[in-house]
Amino acid sequence: MTTVLIGLGATVASAAPSRYEAETAPVVCTGTIDANHAGYSGTGFCNGDNAVGAAVRLTVTTSAAGTATLDVRFANGSTTARPAAVLVNGTSTQTVPFAPTGAWTTWVTTTVTVPVTPGTTTIGFSPTTAGGLPNLDYFDLTGGGPSPSPSPCAPPSSSSPPPQGQVTVWLAGDSTVADPSGGTVCPAGWGSQFAQYFTSDVTVRNSAVGGRSIQTWLYDPNVTSTKNPAGECVVSPETYSSRWQAMLDPTTGMKRGDYLLIQFGINDGTSACPRHVGSARYQQLLGMMATAAKARGAHPVFLTPPAALTCSGSTAVGNRGFVTETNSAGSANAVPVIDLHRLSYTLYNSLRFCPFNGDYGSGPVGAFFCDDHTHFEPSGARQIAGVVTRALRDQQIPLATYLR
Ligand code: GCU
Ligand code: CA
């Protein structure tokens, strides 16, 4: 069972409904925040664990006693109802049937009324059968008296300073980020050289894996070699990879104040499945990862992929895709973007790697790259890691306060 603790404390508005997205504070989702079934509002929905008692909870603050109305938007693409007890401060008041809606992309609203008292009231939906809850999109709350404060509390923001103490930096990426494997030194991703730049308060958990697109990283081994009519690789079953599940784990995964650095876009451009990822899907998956990190109080950061060494005469130039997509996903999700693509070829230029005679076995280029223009020797990886840390400082990303 996974529990996504998003935060507590909110206010019931007196007239217009207050919308509580299931993926955002103050809603608590026992399950995962997903975005793989279209039609939801906000940035995702709560996919509750399929188990009796895997509840979703919402704590509201009201100034008057009375009855509040809750419109619950859900999708139940299974063929059976997913009944749930409505718990008001822990006491069951009624059962909602959550009947099948025909498809996971068909979202409907059901209304429940709940008694509220002045102060806080916790409203829970606790499934009574092994199927668990349907997927839940949002709760619209009306009534409960005048608001004692104007708005629900905001989820942790990526610009707020990290709490003091131990911070874990989680890395998701491909071979240009990954630790060297199988006793070899090459290729070494920049993630393997990152920790040395930080104080002992920072632990780097490098979960980057060579050859992965964002989608295969998230869903291994379930991305098939088949494309759907929209041109995307079919994912079946839609079960997350163990590496992403480890980051989502409520006790040992991402926690408040941690960072999640995400860098893909090299393998994603492959035309064939399972690696292929289209533009929109790439941005959707970045958004889904950012939402999951934020739901745990962690701070996501997106990176564009480092450039391969390509010389145009005596100038190193850019050559990677998914740069625009990464920037757009950053804007759409209010996530800072480190443009490692530009910063890396700028580094190649400052190191005067161009023009280049093609010999990766000797000279400064040979010491930086493995036997190709993409992968780094440990020394190259250390310099790329240094570029990332300088960007943290330059962009005033609060993780920089932990740099040595
Ligand atoms: C599918 C579906 C999920 C849903 C789950 C369930 O896996 O993709 O969104 O939550 O079924 O049965 O609960
Ligand atoms: Ca579910």
Short mmCIF file of C-alpha atoms and ligand atoms in Angstrom, two decimals:
data_model
loop_
_atom_site.label_atom_id
_atom_site.label_comp_id
_atom_site.label_asym_id
_atom_site.label_seq_id
_atom_site.Cartn_x
_atom_site.Cartn_y
_atom_site.Cartn_z
CA MET A 1 0.00 0.00 0.00
CA THR A 2 1.26 3.45 -0.87
CA THR A 3 0.08 6.61 0.87
CA VAL A 4 0.47 9.98 -0.74
CA LEU A 5 0.32 12.54 2.05
CA ILE A 6 -0.40 15.85 0.46
CA GLY A 7 -1.10 18.01 3.49
CA LEU A 8 -3.92 19.05 5.76
CA GLY A 9 -6.06 22.06 6.53
CA ALA A 10 -8.37 23.94 4.22
CA THR A 11 -11.41 26.13 4.20
CA VAL A 12 -14.96 25.62 3.08
CA ALA A 13 -16.17 28.51 0.98
CA SER A 14 -19.67 29.69 1.78
CA ALA A 15 -21.14 30.13 -1.70
CA ALA A 16 -19.05 29.15 -4.71
CA PRO A 17 -17.74 25.59 -4.43
CA SER A 18 -14.12 25.08 -3.43
CA ARG A 19 -12.44 22.56 -5.67
CA TYR A 20 -10.04 20.11 -4.08
CA GLU A 21 -8.07 18.26 -6.76
CA ALA A 22 -7.37 14.68 -5.66
CA GLU A 23 -3.68 15.12 -6.59
CA THR A 24 -3.18 18.25 -4.47
CA ALA A 25 -3.19 19.38 -0.83
CA PRO A 26 -5.20 18.94 1.34
CA VAL A 27 -6.33 15.67 -0.22
CA VAL A 28 -4.55 12.52 0.94
CA CYS A 29 -4.53 9.68 -1.63
CA THR A 30 -3.78 6.11 -0.60
CA GLY A 31 -2.38 5.04 -3.93
CA THR A 32 -0.62 6.82 -6.75
CA ILE A 33 -1.22 10.09 -8.56
CA ASP A 34 -1.68 9.12 -12.18
CA ALA A 35 -2.34 10.95 -15.42
CA ASN A 36 -2.83 8.09 -17.87
CA HIS A 37 -6.60 8.38 -18.42
CA ALA A 38 -7.65 11.56 -20.21
CA GLY A 39 -10.44 13.83 -19.12
CA TYR A 40 -9.34 14.58 -15.59
CA SER A 41 -9.08 18.11 -14.28
CA GLY A 42 -5.86 19.57 -12.83
CA THR A 43 -2.68 17.56 -13.34
CA GLY A 44 -3.83 14.06 -12.46
CA PHE A 45 -6.08 11.89 -10.38
CA CYS A 46 -5.86 9.55 -7.42
CA ASN A 47 -5.59 5.91 -8.44
CA GLY A 48 -6.32 4.32 -5.09
CA ASP A 49 -4.77 1.01 -4.14
CA ASN A 50 -7.10 -1.87 -4.95
CA ALA A 51 -7.83 -2.91 -1.38
CA VAL A 52 -10.46 -2.63 1.34
CA GLY A 53 -9.75 0.48 3.43
CA ALA A 54 -7.42 2.17 0.91
CA ALA A 55 -9.07 5.51 1.62
CA VAL A 56 -8.89 9.04 0.26
CA ARG A 57 -9.23 11.80 2.84
CA LEU A 58 -9.80 15.52 2.83
CA THR A 59 -9.66 17.82 5.85
CA VAL A 60 -11.63 21.05 5.66
CA THR A 61 -12.02 23.94 8.08
CA THR A 62 -15.40 25.61 8.48
CA SER A 63 -16.65 28.42 10.67
CA ALA A 64 -20.23 27.25 11.15
CA ALA A 65 -22.05 24.03 11.85
CA GLY A 66 -24.26 22.73 9.08
CA THR A 67 -24.32 20.55 6.03
CA ALA A 68 -21.74 20.68 3.30
CA THR A 69 -22.27 19.25 -0.16
CA LEU A 70 -19.46 17.35 -1.82
CA ASP A 71 -19.53 16.66 -5.57
CA VAL A 72 -17.09 13.83 -6.17
CA ARG A 73 -15.78 13.33 -9.72
CA PHE A 74 -14.68 9.80 -10.51
CA ALA A 75 -14.16 7.20 -13.24
CA ASN A 76 -14.74 3.49 -12.76
CA GLY A 77 -13.69 1.62 -15.89
CA SER A 78 -14.14 -1.76 -14.23
CA THR A 79 -17.33 -3.76 -14.60
CA THR A 80 -18.29 -3.74 -10.93
CA ALA A 81 -19.24 -1.02 -8.45
CA ARG A 82 -16.54 0.22 -6.05
CA PRO A 83 -18.61 1.04 -2.93
CA ALA A 84 -17.07 3.21 -0.24
CA ALA A 85 -18.07 4.28 3.26
CA VAL A 86 -18.15 8.04 3.77
CA LEU A 87 -16.31 8.70 7.02
CA VAL A 88 -16.89 12.01 8.79
CA ASN A 89 -14.22 12.38 11.45
CA GLY A 90 -13.80 8.62 11.26
CA THR A 91 -17.49 7.70 11.61
CA SER A 92 -19.32 6.13 8.71
CA THR A 93 -22.35 8.20 7.67
CA GLN A 94 -23.39 6.53 4.41
CA THR A 95 -22.14 4.44 1.49
CA VAL A 96 -21.46 5.77 -2.03
CA PRO A 97 -21.87 3.12 -4.72
CA PHE A 98 -19.34 4.45 -7.30
CA ALA A 99 -20.99 2.47 -10.11
CA PRO A 100 -19.11 1.59 -13.32
CA THR A 101 -18.84 4.54 -15.73
CA GLY A 102 -18.01 2.42 -18.79
CA ALA A 103 -14.38 3.51 -19.23
CA TRP A 104 -11.48 4.89 -17.21
CA THR A 105 -11.73 8.01 -19.39
CA THR A 106 -15.42 8.54 -18.61
CA TRP A 107 -15.59 10.84 -15.59
CA VAL A 108 -18.86 11.51 -13.78
CA THR A 109 -19.90 13.35 -10.62
CA THR A 110 -21.78 11.94 -7.64
CA THR A 111 -22.98 14.09 -4.75
CA VAL A 112 -22.84 13.38 -1.01
CA THR A 113 -23.85 15.62 1.88
CA VAL A 114 -21.85 15.63 5.08
CA PRO A 115 -22.38 17.27 8.48
CA VAL A 116 -19.66 19.75 9.47
CA THR A 117 -18.93 21.46 12.76
CA PRO A 118 -16.98 24.69 13.37
CA GLY A 119 -13.29 23.89 13.06
CA THR A 120 -11.83 21.02 11.10
CA THR A 121 -13.75 18.12 9.66
CA THR A 122 -12.08 15.15 8.00
CA ILE A 123 -14.07 13.54 5.23
CA GLY A 124 -12.88 10.14 4.05
CA PHE A 125 -13.94 7.68 1.37
CA SER A 126 -13.01 4.20 2.50
CA PRO A 127 -13.60 1.36 0.02
CA THR A 128 -15.42 -1.66 1.39
CA THR A 129 -14.49 -4.16 -1.33
CA ALA A 130 -11.17 -5.51 -2.62
CA GLY A 131 -11.45 -3.43 -5.81
CA GLY A 132 -10.73 -0.31 -3.76
CA LEU A 133 -11.92 3.11 -4.90
CA PRO A 134 -12.62 4.25 -8.44
CA ASN A 135 -10.11 6.74 -9.84
CA LEU A 136 -10.91 10.08 -8.14
CA ASP A 137 -10.46 13.41 -9.91
CA TYR A 138 -11.68 16.13 -7.55
CA PHE A 139 -14.08 17.15 -4.77
CA ASP A 140 -16.23 20.28 -5.10
CA LEU A 141 -17.32 21.43 -1.65
CA THR A 142 -20.20 23.84 -1.06
CA GLY A 143 -21.65 25.08 2.25
CA GLY A 144 -20.45 24.88 5.82
CA GLY A 145 -20.59 28.55 6.75
CA PRO A 146 -18.45 31.58 6.02
CA SER A 147 -14.79 30.96 5.40
CA PRO A 148 -12.44 31.81 8.24
CA SER A 149 -9.58 32.17 5.73
CA PRO A 150 -9.69 32.81 2.01
CA SER A 151 -8.09 29.80 0.33
CA PRO A 152 -6.96 26.22 0.78
CA CYS A 153 -3.32 25.96 1.78
CA ALA A 154 -0.98 25.65 -1.15
CA PRO A 155 1.02 22.50 -1.83
CA PRO A 156 4.74 22.80 -1.04
CA SER A 157 6.28 25.04 -3.66
CA SER A 158 9.51 24.25 -5.43
CA SER A 159 10.77 27.74 -4.65
CA SER A 160 10.39 27.45 -0.87
CA PRO A 161 13.68 26.82 0.95
CA PRO A 162 14.41 23.20 1.81
CA PRO A 163 13.97 22.25 5.45
CA GLN A 164 17.27 21.87 7.27
CA GLY A 165 18.55 18.36 7.66
CA GLN A 166 19.06 15.39 5.44
CA VAL A 167 18.05 15.75 1.83
CA THR A 168 17.94 13.02 -0.78
CA VAL A 169 18.52 13.93 -4.41
CA TRP A 170 16.77 11.35 -6.58
CA LEU A 171 17.96 11.03 -10.16
CA ALA A 172 15.87 9.66 -13.03
CA GLY A 173 17.56 9.51 -16.43
CA ASP A 174 19.47 7.56 -19.05
CA SER A 175 23.10 6.47 -19.58
CA THR A 176 24.37 10.06 -19.53
CA VAL A 177 23.19 10.23 -15.88
CA ALA A 178 23.62 6.60 -14.75
CA ASP A 179 26.32 5.07 -12.57
CA PRO A 180 28.77 2.89 -14.51
CA SER A 181 27.66 -0.74 -14.44
CA GLY A 182 29.27 -4.15 -14.49
CA GLY A 183 32.63 -3.03 -13.12
CA THR A 184 33.38 -0.82 -16.13
CA VAL A 185 34.39 2.86 -15.89
CA CYS A 186 32.77 3.84 -19.18
CA PRO A 187 30.14 5.05 -19.68
CA ALA A 188 29.83 7.07 -16.48
CA GLY A 189 26.82 9.37 -16.22
CA TRP A 190 27.09 12.72 -14.44
CA GLY A 191 24.92 11.35 -11.62
CA SER A 192 27.84 9.13 -10.56
CA GLN A 193 29.95 12.27 -9.97
CA PHE A 194 27.27 14.47 -8.40
CA ALA A 195 27.52 13.73 -4.65
CA GLN A 196 31.07 15.11 -4.27
CA TYR A 197 29.78 18.65 -4.90
CA PHE A 198 27.44 18.56 -1.87
CA THR A 199 27.80 18.60 1.91
CA SER A 200 27.22 15.39 3.85
CA ASP A 201 23.57 16.46 4.36
CA VAL A 202 22.87 15.32 0.80
CA THR A 203 22.47 11.72 -0.32
CA VAL A 204 22.32 11.09 -4.07
CA ARG A 205 20.14 8.17 -5.14
CA ASN A 206 21.02 7.57 -8.76
CA SER A 207 18.26 5.54 -10.40
CA ALA A 208 19.17 6.46 -13.97
CA VAL A 209 19.47 3.51 -16.36
CA GLY A 210 21.17 3.33 -19.76
CA GLY A 211 19.01 3.04 -22.86
CA ARG A 212 15.82 4.28 -21.25
CA SER A 213 13.25 6.69 -22.58
CA ILE A 214 11.12 8.45 -19.97
CA GLN A 215 8.42 5.85 -20.62
CA THR A 216 10.59 2.72 -20.40
CA TRP A 217 12.23 4.17 -17.28
CA LEU A 218 8.77 4.58 -15.70
CA TYR A 219 7.13 1.37 -16.89
CA ASP A 220 9.82 -1.31 -17.44
CA PRO A 221 9.20 -4.11 -18.36
CA ASN A 222 5.69 -3.22 -19.50
CA VAL A 223 6.28 -1.01 -22.55
CA THR A 224 5.49 -3.24 -25.53
CA SER A 225 6.89 -3.13 -29.07
CA THR A 226 3.43 -2.30 -30.41
CA LYS A 227 2.27 1.21 -31.36
CA ASN A 228 -1.31 2.30 -30.72
CA PRO A 229 -3.25 4.26 -33.38
CA ALA A 230 -1.97 7.51 -31.85
CA GLY A 231 1.61 6.38 -32.52
CA GLU A 232 2.54 5.76 -28.89
CA CYS A 233 3.98 2.50 -27.56
CA VAL A 234 1.32 0.43 -25.80
CA VAL A 235 2.00 0.03 -22.08
CA SER A 236 0.49 -3.17 -20.71
CA PRO A 237 -0.08 -3.70 -17.87
CA GLU A 238 0.24 -0.09 -16.69
CA THR A 239 2.32 -1.07 -13.69
CA TYR A 240 5.22 1.17 -12.74
CA SER A 241 8.82 -0.04 -12.80
CA SER A 242 10.31 -1.05 -9.47
CA ARG A 243 12.64 2.02 -9.61
CA TRP A 244 9.71 4.46 -9.81
CA GLN A 245 7.73 2.52 -7.21
CA ALA A 246 10.78 2.81 -4.91
CA MET A 247 10.70 6.61 -5.27
CA LEU A 248 6.94 6.63 -4.58
CA ASP A 249 7.24 4.45 -1.48
CA PRO A 250 5.64 6.35 1.44
CA THR A 251 8.30 5.36 3.97
CA THR A 252 11.50 4.90 1.98
CA GLY A 253 10.79 7.03 -1.11
CA MET A 254 10.75 10.78 -1.79
CA LYS A 255 10.06 12.90 1.29
CA ARG A 256 9.50 16.55 2.07
CA GLY A 257 12.51 18.68 1.10
CA ASP A 258 13.99 16.07 -1.28
CA TYR A 259 14.74 16.79 -4.93
CA LEU A 260 13.89 14.79 -8.04
CA LEU A 261 16.08 15.61 -11.05
CA ILE A 262 14.70 14.21 -14.31
CA GLN A 263 16.64 14.04 -17.57
CA PHE A 264 15.49 12.09 -20.63
CA GLY A 265 15.09 12.83 -24.33
CA ILE A 266 18.01 10.97 -25.93
CA ASN A 267 16.47 7.51 -26.38
CA ASP A 268 12.92 8.85 -26.62
CA GLY A 269 13.54 10.03 -30.19
CA THR A 270 13.88 6.45 -31.47
CA SER A 271 11.18 5.76 -34.05
CA ALA A 272 10.47 2.18 -32.91
CA CYS A 273 8.84 0.91 -29.73
CA PRO A 274 9.49 0.29 -26.91
CA ARG A 275 11.78 3.37 -26.74
CA HIS A 276 9.72 5.74 -28.86
CA VAL A 277 7.91 8.57 -27.01
CA GLY A 278 5.94 11.31 -28.80
CA SER A 279 6.11 14.99 -27.90
CA ALA A 280 2.83 15.21 -26.01
CA ARG A 281 3.35 11.94 -24.17
CA TYR A 282 6.86 13.02 -23.11
CA GLN A 283 5.46 16.22 -21.60
CA GLN A 284 2.58 14.36 -19.95
CA LEU A 285 4.96 11.90 -18.28
CA LEU A 286 7.24 14.71 -17.06
CA GLY A 287 4.16 16.38 -15.57
CA MET A 288 3.07 13.15 -13.93
CA MET A 289 6.48 12.68 -12.30
CA ALA A 290 6.57 16.30 -11.13
CA THR A 291 3.10 16.00 -9.62
CA ALA A 292 4.07 12.83 -7.75
CA ALA A 293 7.22 14.49 -6.38
CA LYS A 294 5.31 17.60 -5.28
CA ALA A 295 2.61 15.48 -3.66
CA ARG A 296 5.34 14.18 -1.35
CA GLY A 297 6.77 17.64 -0.68
CA ALA A 298 9.80 16.98 -2.92
CA HIS A 299 11.03 19.47 -5.52
CA PRO A 300 11.17 18.34 -9.14
CA VAL A 301 13.75 19.80 -11.55
CA PHE A 302 13.77 19.03 -15.29
CA LEU A 303 16.95 18.91 -17.38
CA THR A 304 17.29 18.97 -21.14
CA PRO A 305 19.59 16.20 -22.44
CA PRO A 306 23.34 16.89 -22.71
CA ALA A 307 24.52 17.44 -26.27
CA ALA A 308 26.60 14.88 -28.13
CA LEU A 309 29.85 16.32 -29.44
CA THR A 310 29.04 17.67 -32.89
CA CYS A 311 31.39 20.18 -34.47
CA SER A 312 30.41 22.70 -37.05
CA GLY A 313 33.93 23.74 -37.99
CA SER A 314 35.48 25.02 -34.77
CA THR A 315 32.16 25.33 -32.91
CA ALA A 316 30.33 22.65 -30.90
CA VAL A 317 26.62 22.84 -31.67
CA GLY A 318 23.39 21.45 -30.27
CA ASN A 319 21.94 18.22 -31.60
CA ARG A 320 19.30 16.89 -29.21
CA GLY A 321 15.53 16.70 -29.40
CA PHE A 322 12.95 17.20 -26.63
CA VAL A 323 14.48 20.55 -25.62
CA THR A 324 11.33 22.51 -26.44
CA GLU A 325 9.18 19.81 -24.84
CA THR A 326 11.20 19.90 -21.61
CA ASN A 327 10.91 23.69 -21.42
CA SER A 328 7.16 23.56 -22.11
CA ALA A 329 6.63 20.93 -19.43
CA GLY A 330 8.62 23.12 -17.03
CA SER A 331 6.34 26.09 -17.70
CA ALA A 332 3.17 24.01 -17.58
CA ASN A 333 4.10 22.47 -14.22
CA ALA A 334 5.98 25.39 -12.62
CA VAL A 335 9.14 23.28 -12.49
CA PRO A 336 12.61 24.81 -12.99
CA VAL A 337 14.43 23.62 -16.11
CA ILE A 338 18.21 23.32 -16.34
CA ASP A 339 19.12 23.59 -20.02
CA LEU A 340 21.94 21.05 -19.89
CA HIS A 341 21.77 20.76 -23.67
CA ARG A 342 22.99 24.34 -24.14
CA LEU A 343 25.25 24.30 -21.07
CA SER A 344 27.01 21.12 -22.26
CA TYR A 345 27.90 22.32 -25.76
CA THR A 346 28.91 25.64 -24.21
CA LEU A 347 31.32 23.63 -22.03
CA TYR A 348 32.63 21.76 -25.10
CA ASN A 349 33.33 25.14 -26.69
CA SER A 350 35.11 26.49 -23.62
CA LEU A 351 37.26 23.30 -23.65
CA ARG A 352 37.96 23.88 -27.38
CA PHE A 353 36.80 20.40 -28.41
CA CYS A 354 36.17 21.58 -31.98
CA PRO A 355 37.35 21.06 -34.64
CA PHE A 356 37.69 17.38 -33.80
CA ASN A 357 39.61 14.71 -35.76
CA GLY A 358 37.38 11.80 -34.67
CA ASP A 359 39.96 10.15 -32.39
CA TYR A 360 38.20 9.37 -29.09
CA GLY A 361 41.23 7.45 -27.85
CA SER A 362 43.52 10.38 -27.09
CA GLY A 363 43.69 14.07 -26.30
CA PRO A 364 41.20 16.13 -24.29
CA VAL A 365 38.17 14.75 -26.15
CA GLY A 366 39.36 11.18 -25.55
CA ALA A 367 39.70 11.90 -21.83
CA PHE A 368 36.18 13.36 -21.69
CA PHE A 369 34.16 10.95 -23.86
CA CYS A 370 34.09 7.16 -24.19
CA ASP A 371 34.52 5.80 -27.69
CA ASP A 372 31.59 7.74 -29.03
CA HIS A 373 30.32 11.31 -28.98
CA THR A 374 27.56 10.75 -26.37
CA HIS A 375 28.92 8.86 -23.35
CA PHE A 376 31.25 10.24 -20.70
CA GLU A 377 34.45 9.00 -19.10
CA PRO A 378 34.39 9.67 -15.30
CA SER A 379 36.35 12.89 -15.90
CA GLY A 380 33.80 14.15 -18.45
CA ALA A 381 30.97 13.10 -16.14
CA ARG A 382 32.51 15.08 -13.28
CA GLN A 383 32.67 18.22 -15.41
CA ILE A 384 29.06 17.80 -16.58
CA ALA A 385 28.00 17.31 -12.93
CA GLY A 386 29.83 20.57 -12.18
CA VAL A 387 27.84 22.33 -14.90
CA VAL A 388 24.60 21.08 -13.29
CA THR A 389 25.66 22.36 -9.86
CA ARG A 390 26.58 25.78 -11.30
CA ALA A 391 23.12 25.93 -12.87
CA LEU A 392 21.56 25.17 -9.47
CA ARG A 393 23.40 28.23 -8.11
CA ASP A 394 22.78 30.47 -11.11
CA GLN A 395 19.07 29.65 -11.19
CA GLN A 396 18.81 29.98 -7.40
CA ILE A 397 17.34 26.52 -7.01
CA PRO A 398 17.42 26.08 -3.20
CA LEU A 399 19.26 22.74 -3.43
CA ALA A 400 22.29 24.98 -4.13
CA THR A 401 22.38 25.88 -0.41
CA TYR A 402 23.76 22.35 0.16
CA LEU A 403 26.71 22.78 -2.21
CA ARG A 404 30.18 22.67 -0.68
C1 GCU B 1 -6.50 0.04 -14.30
C2 GCU B 1 -6.55 1.52 -14.56
C3 GCU B 1 -6.30 2.30 -13.28
C4 GCU B 1 -7.30 1.85 -12.24
C5 GCU B 1 -7.17 0.38 -12.02
C6 GCU B 1 -8.16 -0.18 -11.02
O1 GCU B 1 -5.19 -0.35 -13.95
O2 GCU B 1 -5.55 1.86 -15.53
O3 GCU B 1 -6.39 3.70 -13.53
O4 GCU B 1 -7.10 2.56 -11.04
O5 GCU B 1 -7.37 -0.29 -13.24
O6 GCU B 1 -8.78 -1.18 -11.32
O7 GCU B 1 -8.30 0.37 -9.93
CA CA B 2 -6.93 1.69 -8.60
#
